[in-house]
Short mmCIF file of C-alpha atoms in Angstrom, two decimals:
data_model
loop_
_atom_site.label_atom_id
_atom_site.label_comp_id
_atom_site.label_asym_id
_atom_site.label_seq_id
_atom_site.Cartn_x
_atom_site.Cartn_y
_atom_site.Cartn_z
CA MET A 10 24.17 -19.50 13.15
CA THR A 11 21.21 -17.36 12.26
CA ASP A 12 21.17 -13.80 11.52
CA ALA A 13 19.10 -11.32 9.76
CA LEU A 14 19.23 -11.32 5.97
CA ASP A 15 19.80 -8.25 3.89
CA LEU A 16 17.71 -7.48 0.81
CA GLY A 17 20.44 -8.73 -1.78
CA GLU A 18 20.65 -11.96 0.05
CA ALA A 19 17.08 -12.43 0.36
CA VAL A 20 16.33 -11.74 -3.24
CA GLU A 21 19.03 -14.25 -4.53
CA LEU A 22 18.11 -16.84 -2.17
CA GLY A 23 14.36 -16.23 -2.54
CA TYR A 24 14.44 -17.49 -6.15
CA PRO A 25 15.88 -20.97 -5.18
CA LEU A 26 13.52 -21.10 -2.17
CA ALA A 27 10.44 -20.58 -4.26
CA SER A 28 11.67 -22.99 -7.06
CA GLY A 29 12.34 -25.76 -4.36
CA VAL A 30 8.85 -25.38 -2.83
CA ALA A 31 7.61 -25.83 -6.29
CA ALA A 32 9.70 -28.66 -7.13
CA ALA A 33 8.81 -30.51 -3.80
CA HIS A 34 5.20 -30.40 -4.90
CA GLY A 35 5.74 -31.19 -8.45
CA ILE A 36 4.54 -27.86 -9.65
CA ARG A 37 6.09 -26.22 -12.73
CA LEU A 38 7.31 -22.71 -11.88
CA LEU A 39 9.68 -20.24 -13.63
CA CYS A 40 11.75 -17.52 -12.04
CA VAL A 41 11.43 -14.26 -13.77
CA LYS A 42 12.60 -10.62 -13.67
CA GLY A 43 15.17 -9.53 -11.25
CA PRO A 44 18.80 -10.65 -11.52
CA ILE A 45 17.81 -13.00 -14.31
CA LEU A 46 17.09 -10.10 -16.75
CA GLY A 47 20.54 -8.94 -15.91
CA SER A 48 22.33 -12.28 -16.49
CA GLN A 49 20.62 -12.62 -19.76
CA GLY A 50 21.72 -9.22 -20.89
CA LEU A 51 18.11 -7.66 -21.06
CA ARG A 52 19.13 -5.01 -18.61
CA ASP A 53 21.84 -3.60 -16.27
CA GLN A 54 22.47 -5.68 -13.06
CA LYS A 55 20.92 -3.75 -10.31
CA GLN A 56 19.52 -4.57 -6.88
CA SER A 57 15.91 -5.99 -7.15
CA VAL A 58 13.59 -5.34 -4.21
CA ASP A 59 11.26 -8.62 -4.84
CA VAL A 60 11.29 -12.09 -6.11
CA ASP A 61 8.65 -12.91 -9.06
CA VAL A 62 7.66 -16.34 -10.17
CA LEU A 63 5.39 -17.49 -12.80
CA VAL A 64 3.38 -20.73 -11.95
CA GLU A 65 1.32 -23.06 -14.00
CA PRO A 66 -2.23 -21.51 -13.56
CA ALA A 67 -3.76 -24.87 -12.73
CA LYS A 68 -1.28 -24.88 -9.70
CA PHE A 69 -1.41 -21.38 -8.56
CA ASP A 70 -3.44 -22.26 -5.31
CA ALA A 71 -1.41 -25.24 -4.69
CA LEU A 72 1.77 -23.38 -4.65
CA ARG A 73 0.36 -20.49 -2.51
CA ALA A 74 -0.69 -23.24 -0.04
CA ALA A 75 2.83 -24.77 -0.17
CA LEU A 76 4.46 -21.46 0.54
CA VAL A 77 2.22 -20.79 3.46
CA ALA A 78 3.32 -24.32 4.74
CA VAL A 79 6.88 -23.19 5.06
CA GLY A 80 6.00 -19.69 6.50
CA TRP A 81 5.42 -17.52 3.51
CA HIS A 82 1.93 -15.99 4.45
CA GLN A 83 -0.17 -14.32 1.83
CA SER A 84 0.19 -10.66 2.11
CA GLY A 85 -2.82 -8.29 1.67
CA THR A 86 -6.33 -8.98 0.37
CA TYR A 87 -7.27 -9.09 -3.14
CA ASN A 88 -10.78 -8.14 -3.07
CA THR A 89 -10.00 -4.64 -4.57
CA PRO A 90 -10.60 -3.95 -8.22
CA GLY A 91 -7.89 -3.70 -10.92
CA ILE A 92 -8.14 -2.56 -14.46
CA VAL A 93 -6.89 -5.84 -15.76
CA PRO A 94 -7.74 -9.05 -13.93
CA LEU A 95 -5.96 -10.31 -10.67
CA HIS A 96 -2.66 -11.78 -11.90
CA SER A 97 -0.44 -12.11 -8.95
CA VAL A 98 -0.28 -12.44 -5.13
CA THR A 99 2.33 -11.45 -2.80
CA HIS A 100 3.73 -13.65 0.01
CA ARG A 101 5.84 -12.42 2.92
CA HIS A 102 7.90 -14.25 5.60
CA PRO A 103 8.63 -12.58 8.83
CA CYS A 104 12.37 -13.36 8.70
CA TRP A 105 12.80 -12.27 5.05
CA PRO A 106 13.01 -8.69 4.27
CA VAL A 107 11.59 -9.30 0.49
CA GLU A 108 8.28 -9.97 -0.96
CA LEU A 109 7.61 -13.15 -3.20
CA ASP A 110 5.30 -12.25 -5.83
CA VAL A 111 3.43 -15.25 -7.43
CA HIS A 112 2.07 -14.76 -11.09
CA ARG A 113 -0.24 -17.03 -12.61
CA TRP A 114 -0.12 -14.82 -15.63
CA PHE A 115 1.30 -11.36 -16.83
CA PRO A 116 -0.86 -8.62 -18.15
CA GLY A 117 -0.29 -8.12 -21.98
CA PHE A 118 -0.26 -11.89 -22.80
CA LEU A 119 -4.01 -12.15 -23.73
CA ALA A 120 -4.22 -15.84 -24.87
CA ASP A 121 -5.46 -18.30 -22.32
CA PRO A 122 -3.03 -18.40 -19.23
CA SER A 123 -2.40 -22.13 -19.73
CA THR A 124 -1.54 -21.46 -23.12
CA VAL A 125 0.89 -18.62 -22.09
CA PHE A 126 2.46 -20.55 -19.59
CA GLU A 127 3.12 -23.73 -21.82
CA ALA A 128 4.80 -21.27 -24.38
CA PHE A 129 6.88 -20.08 -21.75
CA TRP A 130 7.92 -23.49 -20.42
CA GLN A 131 8.68 -24.93 -23.79
CA ARG A 132 11.31 -22.09 -24.05
CA ARG A 133 12.69 -22.60 -20.43
CA THR A 134 16.37 -22.78 -19.69
CA SER A 135 18.20 -22.77 -16.49
CA ALA A 136 20.27 -20.12 -14.55
CA THR A 137 22.17 -20.20 -11.45
CA LEU A 138 21.23 -18.06 -8.47
CA ALA A 139 22.74 -18.62 -5.09
CA HIS A 140 24.66 -21.36 -6.61
CA ALA A 141 21.55 -23.34 -7.25
CA PRO A 142 20.01 -24.08 -10.74
CA VAL A 143 16.49 -22.55 -11.23
CA PRO A 144 14.31 -22.68 -14.01
CA VAL A 145 13.81 -19.56 -16.09
CA PRO A 146 12.39 -18.25 -19.45
CA ASP A 147 14.93 -18.10 -22.27
CA HIS A 148 16.14 -14.58 -23.33
CA VAL A 149 13.66 -14.36 -26.00
CA SER A 150 10.39 -14.97 -23.98
CA HIS A 151 11.78 -13.07 -21.06
CA ALA A 152 12.35 -10.14 -23.46
CA ALA A 153 8.51 -10.39 -24.22
CA LEU A 154 7.66 -10.46 -20.67
CA ALA A 155 9.95 -7.57 -19.56
CA ALA A 156 8.47 -5.39 -22.46
CA LEU A 157 4.91 -5.96 -21.47
CA HIS A 158 5.99 -5.19 -17.91
CA TYR A 159 7.37 -1.81 -18.90
CA LEU A 160 4.61 -1.25 -21.49
CA ARG A 161 2.09 -1.76 -18.96
CA ASP A 162 3.33 1.33 -17.20
CA SER A 163 4.23 3.26 -20.45
CA ALA A 164 2.49 6.50 -19.32
CA THR A 165 5.23 6.73 -16.58
CA ALA A 166 8.81 7.89 -16.97
CA TRP A 167 9.93 4.57 -15.24
CA GLY A 168 8.12 2.43 -18.02
CA GLN A 169 9.32 4.44 -20.67
CA GLU A 170 13.04 4.57 -19.71
CA ASN A 171 13.18 0.62 -18.97
CA LEU A 172 11.35 0.06 -22.25
CA SER A 173 13.85 2.06 -24.21
CA GLN A 174 16.64 0.30 -22.53
CA LEU A 175 15.39 -2.95 -23.36
CA ALA A 176 14.52 -2.13 -27.05
CA GLU A 177 17.95 -0.93 -27.42
CA ARG A 178 19.52 -4.19 -26.31
CA VAL A 179 16.83 -6.39 -28.43
CA SER A 180 17.40 -4.35 -31.48
CA ARG A 181 20.87 -5.75 -31.82
CA TRP A 182 19.70 -9.49 -31.82
CA GLU A 183 20.18 -11.62 -34.81
CA ALA A 184 17.12 -11.66 -37.25
CA SER A 185 16.43 -15.28 -36.35
CA GLU A 186 15.92 -14.06 -32.51
CA LEU A 187 13.68 -11.38 -33.43
CA GLY A 188 11.66 -13.75 -35.77
CA GLU A 189 11.27 -15.93 -32.51
CA LEU A 190 10.18 -12.92 -30.55
CA SER A 191 7.49 -12.34 -33.10
CA ASP A 192 6.49 -15.95 -33.14
CA PHE A 193 6.36 -16.15 -29.22
CA ALA A 194 4.12 -12.86 -29.13
CA ALA A 195 1.65 -14.44 -31.85
CA ARG A 196 1.55 -17.72 -29.49
CA THR A 197 0.89 -15.91 -26.29
CA GLY A 198 -1.79 -13.37 -27.77
CA ALA A 199 0.69 -10.52 -27.48
CA ALA A 200 0.81 -9.72 -30.95
CA GLU A 201 -1.04 -6.47 -30.62
CA THR A 202 0.12 -5.54 -27.24
CA LEU A 203 3.69 -5.89 -28.12
CA GLY A 204 3.24 -4.48 -31.56
CA SER A 205 4.79 -1.24 -31.00
CA PHE A 206 7.73 -2.79 -29.27
CA LEU A 207 8.33 -5.33 -32.28
CA VAL A 208 8.23 -2.42 -34.82
CA ARG A 209 10.75 -0.58 -32.46
CA VAL A 210 13.20 -3.37 -32.43
CA GLY A 211 12.91 -4.43 -36.19
CA ALA A 212 11.14 -7.69 -35.51
CA PRO A 213 8.87 -9.10 -38.21
CA ASP A 214 4.94 -8.68 -38.02
CA ALA A 215 3.62 -11.20 -35.55
CA GLY A 216 0.50 -11.76 -37.43
CA ASP A 217 -2.48 -13.84 -35.94
CA GLY A 218 -1.85 -16.43 -33.22
CA ALA A 219 -3.63 -17.76 -30.34
CA PRO A 220 -7.26 -16.82 -29.66
CA LEU A 221 -7.60 -13.89 -27.10
CA VAL A 222 -9.36 -14.48 -23.70
CA VAL A 223 -8.28 -11.43 -22.06
CA SER A 224 -9.83 -7.90 -23.28
CA LEU A 225 -7.41 -5.89 -25.25
CA SER A 226 -9.08 -2.74 -24.34
CA ASP A 227 -8.52 -3.49 -20.69
CA TRP A 228 -4.93 -3.87 -21.42
CA SER A 229 -4.70 -0.55 -23.20
CA MET A 230 -6.48 1.26 -20.67
CA ARG A 231 -3.99 -0.07 -18.05
CA ALA A 232 -1.17 0.91 -20.20
CA GLU A 233 -2.47 4.28 -21.14
CA ALA A 234 -3.55 5.40 -17.68
CA ASP A 235 -1.34 8.02 -16.18
CA THR A 236 -2.68 7.30 -12.50
CA GLN A 237 -3.54 4.12 -10.69
CA VAL A 238 -4.85 5.75 -7.57
CA VAL A 239 -8.97 5.66 -7.47
CA LEU A 240 -9.04 5.07 -11.18
CA PRO A 241 -9.33 1.17 -10.79
CA TRP A 242 -12.37 1.69 -8.71
CA LEU A 243 -14.02 4.06 -11.16
CA VAL A 244 -13.39 1.77 -14.15
CA GLY A 245 -14.76 -1.20 -11.68
CA LEU A 246 -17.94 0.84 -10.87
CA ARG A 247 -18.60 1.64 -14.68
CA ARG A 248 -18.12 -2.32 -15.35
CA LEU A 249 -21.18 -2.92 -13.17
CA PRO A 250 -24.92 -2.88 -13.78
CA TRP A 251 -26.76 0.10 -12.28
CA HIS A 252 -28.36 -1.98 -9.62
CA ARG A 253 -25.04 -3.37 -8.23
CA ARG A 254 -23.50 0.01 -8.03
CA PRO A 255 -24.69 1.45 -4.78
CA LYS A 256 -23.15 -1.61 -2.85
CA TYR A 257 -19.91 -1.34 -4.67
CA LEU A 258 -19.83 2.44 -3.77
CA ALA A 259 -20.29 1.76 -0.26
CA TRP A 260 -17.72 -0.89 -0.10
CA SER A 261 -15.22 1.01 -2.18
CA LEU A 262 -15.53 3.97 0.43
CA TRP A 263 -15.47 1.67 3.52
CA LEU A 264 -13.69 -1.54 2.90
CA ASN A 265 -13.76 -4.11 5.69
CA ASP A 266 -11.54 -4.11 8.65
CA ALA A 267 -9.46 -7.12 7.22
CA HIS A 268 -8.27 -5.11 4.45
CA PHE A 269 -6.49 -2.63 6.65
CA ARG A 270 -5.27 -5.20 8.99
CA ALA A 271 -3.67 -7.15 6.20
CA GLN A 272 -1.88 -3.86 4.96
CA SER A 273 -0.10 -3.47 8.34
CA GLU A 274 2.92 -4.80 9.60
CA GLU A 275 1.75 -4.28 13.11
CA PRO A 276 -1.32 -5.60 14.88
CA MET A 277 -4.22 -3.08 14.59
CA THR A 278 -6.76 -1.98 17.32
CA ARG A 279 -10.18 -0.83 16.08
CA ARG A 280 -9.37 2.71 16.53
CA ASP A 281 -6.18 1.96 14.32
CA VAL A 282 -8.46 0.65 11.68
CA MET A 283 -10.75 3.68 11.77
CA ARG A 284 -7.83 6.11 11.51
CA ALA A 285 -6.42 4.24 8.51
CA ARG A 286 -9.78 4.21 6.87
CA TRP A 287 -10.17 7.93 7.27
CA ARG A 288 -6.48 8.60 5.87
CA ARG A 289 -7.44 6.44 2.93
CA LEU A 290 -10.68 8.38 2.38
CA ARG A 291 -8.68 11.57 2.38
CA ARG A 292 -6.23 10.35 -0.05
CA GLY A 293 -8.83 9.07 -2.19
CA LEU A 294 -10.79 12.30 -2.16
CA GLY A 295 -7.53 14.20 -3.21
CA ALA A 296 -6.74 11.79 -5.89
CA PHE A 297 -10.41 11.78 -7.28
CA PRO A 298 -10.20 14.81 -9.60
CA ALA A 299 -7.23 13.33 -11.44
CA ALA A 300 -8.42 9.77 -11.54
CA ARG A 301 -11.80 11.03 -12.94
CA ALA A 302 -10.19 13.16 -15.80
CA SER A 303 -7.85 10.14 -16.51
CA ALA A 304 -11.14 7.89 -16.84
CA ARG A 305 -12.89 10.47 -19.13
CA SER A 306 -9.76 10.84 -21.39
CA LEU A 307 -9.23 7.16 -21.64
CA ARG A 308 -13.00 6.76 -22.42
CA GLU A 309 -12.68 9.49 -25.06
CA ARG A 310 -9.46 7.73 -26.60
CA ARG A 311 -11.37 4.28 -26.70
CA ALA A 312 -14.41 5.88 -28.54
CA GLY A 313 -12.06 7.77 -30.95
CA ASP A 314 -10.17 4.49 -31.62
CA ASP A 315 -13.59 2.62 -32.24
CA ASP A 316 -14.81 5.38 -34.49
CA SER A 317 -11.59 5.23 -36.62
CA ARG A 318 -11.90 1.24 -37.17
CA MET B 15 32.09 -39.70 12.54
CA THR B 16 35.90 -39.31 12.67
CA ILE B 17 37.25 -36.40 10.50
CA ARG B 18 40.78 -37.31 9.51
CA ASP B 19 43.33 -34.93 7.45
CA GLU B 20 42.53 -36.90 4.14
CA THR B 21 38.86 -36.53 4.82
CA THR B 22 37.42 -34.83 1.86
CA VAL B 23 34.33 -32.53 1.92
CA THR B 24 32.25 -30.21 -0.25
CA HIS B 25 28.79 -28.46 -0.05
CA ALA B 26 25.75 -30.52 -0.04
CA SER B 27 24.03 -30.37 -3.56
CA ASP B 28 20.46 -29.33 -1.87
CA ILE B 29 21.53 -26.11 -0.65
CA ALA B 30 21.49 -22.30 -2.06
CA TRP B 31 23.94 -19.95 -0.63
CA VAL B 32 25.18 -16.52 -0.96
CA GLY B 33 28.35 -15.23 0.38
CA SER B 34 30.76 -12.31 0.53
CA PRO B 35 34.41 -12.90 2.21
CA GLU B 36 33.03 -11.96 5.64
CA ARG B 37 29.56 -13.58 5.58
CA VAL B 38 27.69 -16.60 3.90
CA VAL B 39 24.20 -17.35 4.15
CA ILE B 40 22.82 -20.87 3.45
CA LEU B 41 19.40 -21.95 2.51
CA ARG B 42 18.78 -25.74 2.87
CA LEU B 43 16.38 -26.68 0.06
CA SER B 44 15.25 -29.80 1.58
CA SER B 45 14.02 -28.01 4.72
CA LEU B 46 12.49 -24.87 3.39
CA ALA B 47 10.71 -24.15 6.58
CA ALA B 48 14.02 -23.82 8.58
CA GLU B 49 15.69 -20.34 8.90
CA PRO B 50 18.44 -19.85 6.68
CA LEU B 51 22.14 -20.47 8.36
CA THR B 52 24.75 -17.44 8.57
CA LEU B 53 28.22 -17.82 8.77
CA THR B 54 30.72 -15.13 9.47
CA GLY B 55 34.49 -14.63 9.97
CA SER B 56 36.55 -17.86 9.69
CA ALA B 57 33.52 -19.91 9.16
CA ALA B 58 32.58 -17.88 5.98
CA VAL B 59 36.09 -18.24 4.83
CA ILE B 60 36.15 -22.17 5.34
CA TRP B 61 32.91 -22.42 3.68
CA GLN B 62 34.01 -20.76 0.51
CA ALA B 63 37.16 -22.70 0.56
CA VAL B 64 35.28 -25.95 0.17
CA SER B 65 33.24 -24.74 -2.83
CA SER B 66 35.00 -27.76 -4.87
CA ARG B 67 36.01 -31.03 -2.89
CA ARG B 68 38.77 -30.27 -0.56
CA SER B 69 40.72 -32.21 2.15
CA ILE B 70 40.71 -31.22 5.61
CA ARG B 71 44.62 -31.05 5.28
CA ASP B 72 44.29 -28.75 2.32
CA VAL B 73 41.83 -26.37 4.08
CA VAL B 74 43.75 -26.44 7.40
CA SER B 75 46.87 -25.46 5.09
CA GLU B 76 44.85 -22.75 3.30
CA MET B 77 43.45 -21.27 6.65
CA GLY B 78 47.10 -21.45 8.10
CA GLU B 79 48.26 -19.22 5.16
CA VAL B 80 45.16 -16.92 5.46
CA TYR B 81 45.42 -16.29 9.12
CA GLY B 82 49.12 -16.73 9.63
CA LEU B 83 48.88 -19.35 12.32
CA PRO B 84 50.38 -22.96 12.36
CA ASP B 85 48.51 -25.76 11.03
CA GLU B 86 48.11 -27.32 14.67
CA GLU B 87 46.16 -24.22 15.95
CA ILE B 88 43.84 -24.06 12.75
CA ARG B 89 43.12 -27.73 12.69
CA GLU B 90 40.81 -27.98 15.69
CA SER B 91 38.74 -25.03 14.71
CA VAL B 92 38.37 -26.54 10.90
CA VAL B 93 37.49 -29.98 12.20
CA ALA B 94 34.90 -28.53 14.60
CA PHE B 95 33.27 -26.29 12.03
CA VAL B 96 33.29 -29.19 9.45
CA SER B 97 31.72 -31.56 12.00
CA GLU B 98 28.80 -29.01 12.61
CA CYS B 99 28.26 -28.42 8.78
CA LEU B 100 28.29 -32.27 8.33
CA ALA B 101 25.75 -32.60 11.22
CA GLN B 102 23.46 -29.88 9.76
CA ARG B 103 23.91 -31.63 6.28
CA VAL B 104 24.81 -28.59 4.55
CA MET B 105 28.27 -30.18 3.71
CA VAL B 106 29.16 -33.66 2.74
CA ASP B 107 31.78 -36.24 3.18
CA VAL B 108 32.92 -37.39 -0.21
CA GLY B 109 35.44 -39.84 0.91
CA SER B 110 39.19 -39.70 1.11
#
């Protein structure tokens, strides 16, 4: 009675699975993005390629352990730098052709992650996926999450196109819903990161809200960067004091064997690891000029913004 | 257990499932480490016929119409499939 799952089946069943694992351990979790955005009228219905969940930050590790216990292993290593702090990890199962991304927060919500989760949780509702009820954000909070997801890549055609489509839909909302969107942005530290989107859809000014614990400049750098190859390493390097930079540089060039093994679907010999390491170095060298130019341009823009304040 | 014509069954509440006319995949939410069950052909058709409570008599009658076969020929297959689903706890007997 068992057969290989296809991607569509895996995505739709993956949400109740994650929700079921969380419920079995008393962990609060919300199913986000994917088919839920479509069912809430926030995008066209289209095939999603992964399953995304937002978990209460204090139970992030507990959920990951619970997923591992039912065969969903952590995929990849998470010791490489990002412009914004680590916000999610990916789990995979050998029989499921889909990745399960567990988020403890989403970039762009700059308030304390627990505060952000509580704001989402208070506005939760239920959706039916694979004939099973799952907890999801309501359409207002979900629109904020989707907008930040697209704004994060606003330097790309993908981000711009999806943001335009979302804005077109949200701009048709009632004034009361737009007011709720602004309130939600203020409560979650997203008044500034969502500012341009709120103006675009005709929502009122969000004003001040929750104190910010995540750097706005990191978010801006991530959203404005036109490349994600090599650039996070350069940003990571600049953030370090001089005395720690040589070790960081050596690590960034070489990485450890576990990093490459975790990226591979197949077992790797030492020779395979060395080949992968050289391929990565060649790719990095090729991408370096663009990343350096991007880093310089972002620094200059930041300096210009600071001068104009 | 004995399955009679008046036995009424439906899906268990602790499952998630996706389906097309030809194929159904069932996930047992109370047994998440287990692999999903895949049903094809007539099994998928019967599964979808019991989305709401249905008696074995009704299911046999519906399958007879779908496949153009007499009820007596269909009944044995329906009962065998429903028995398996009850054993796997993806269906429940909700009485007569």
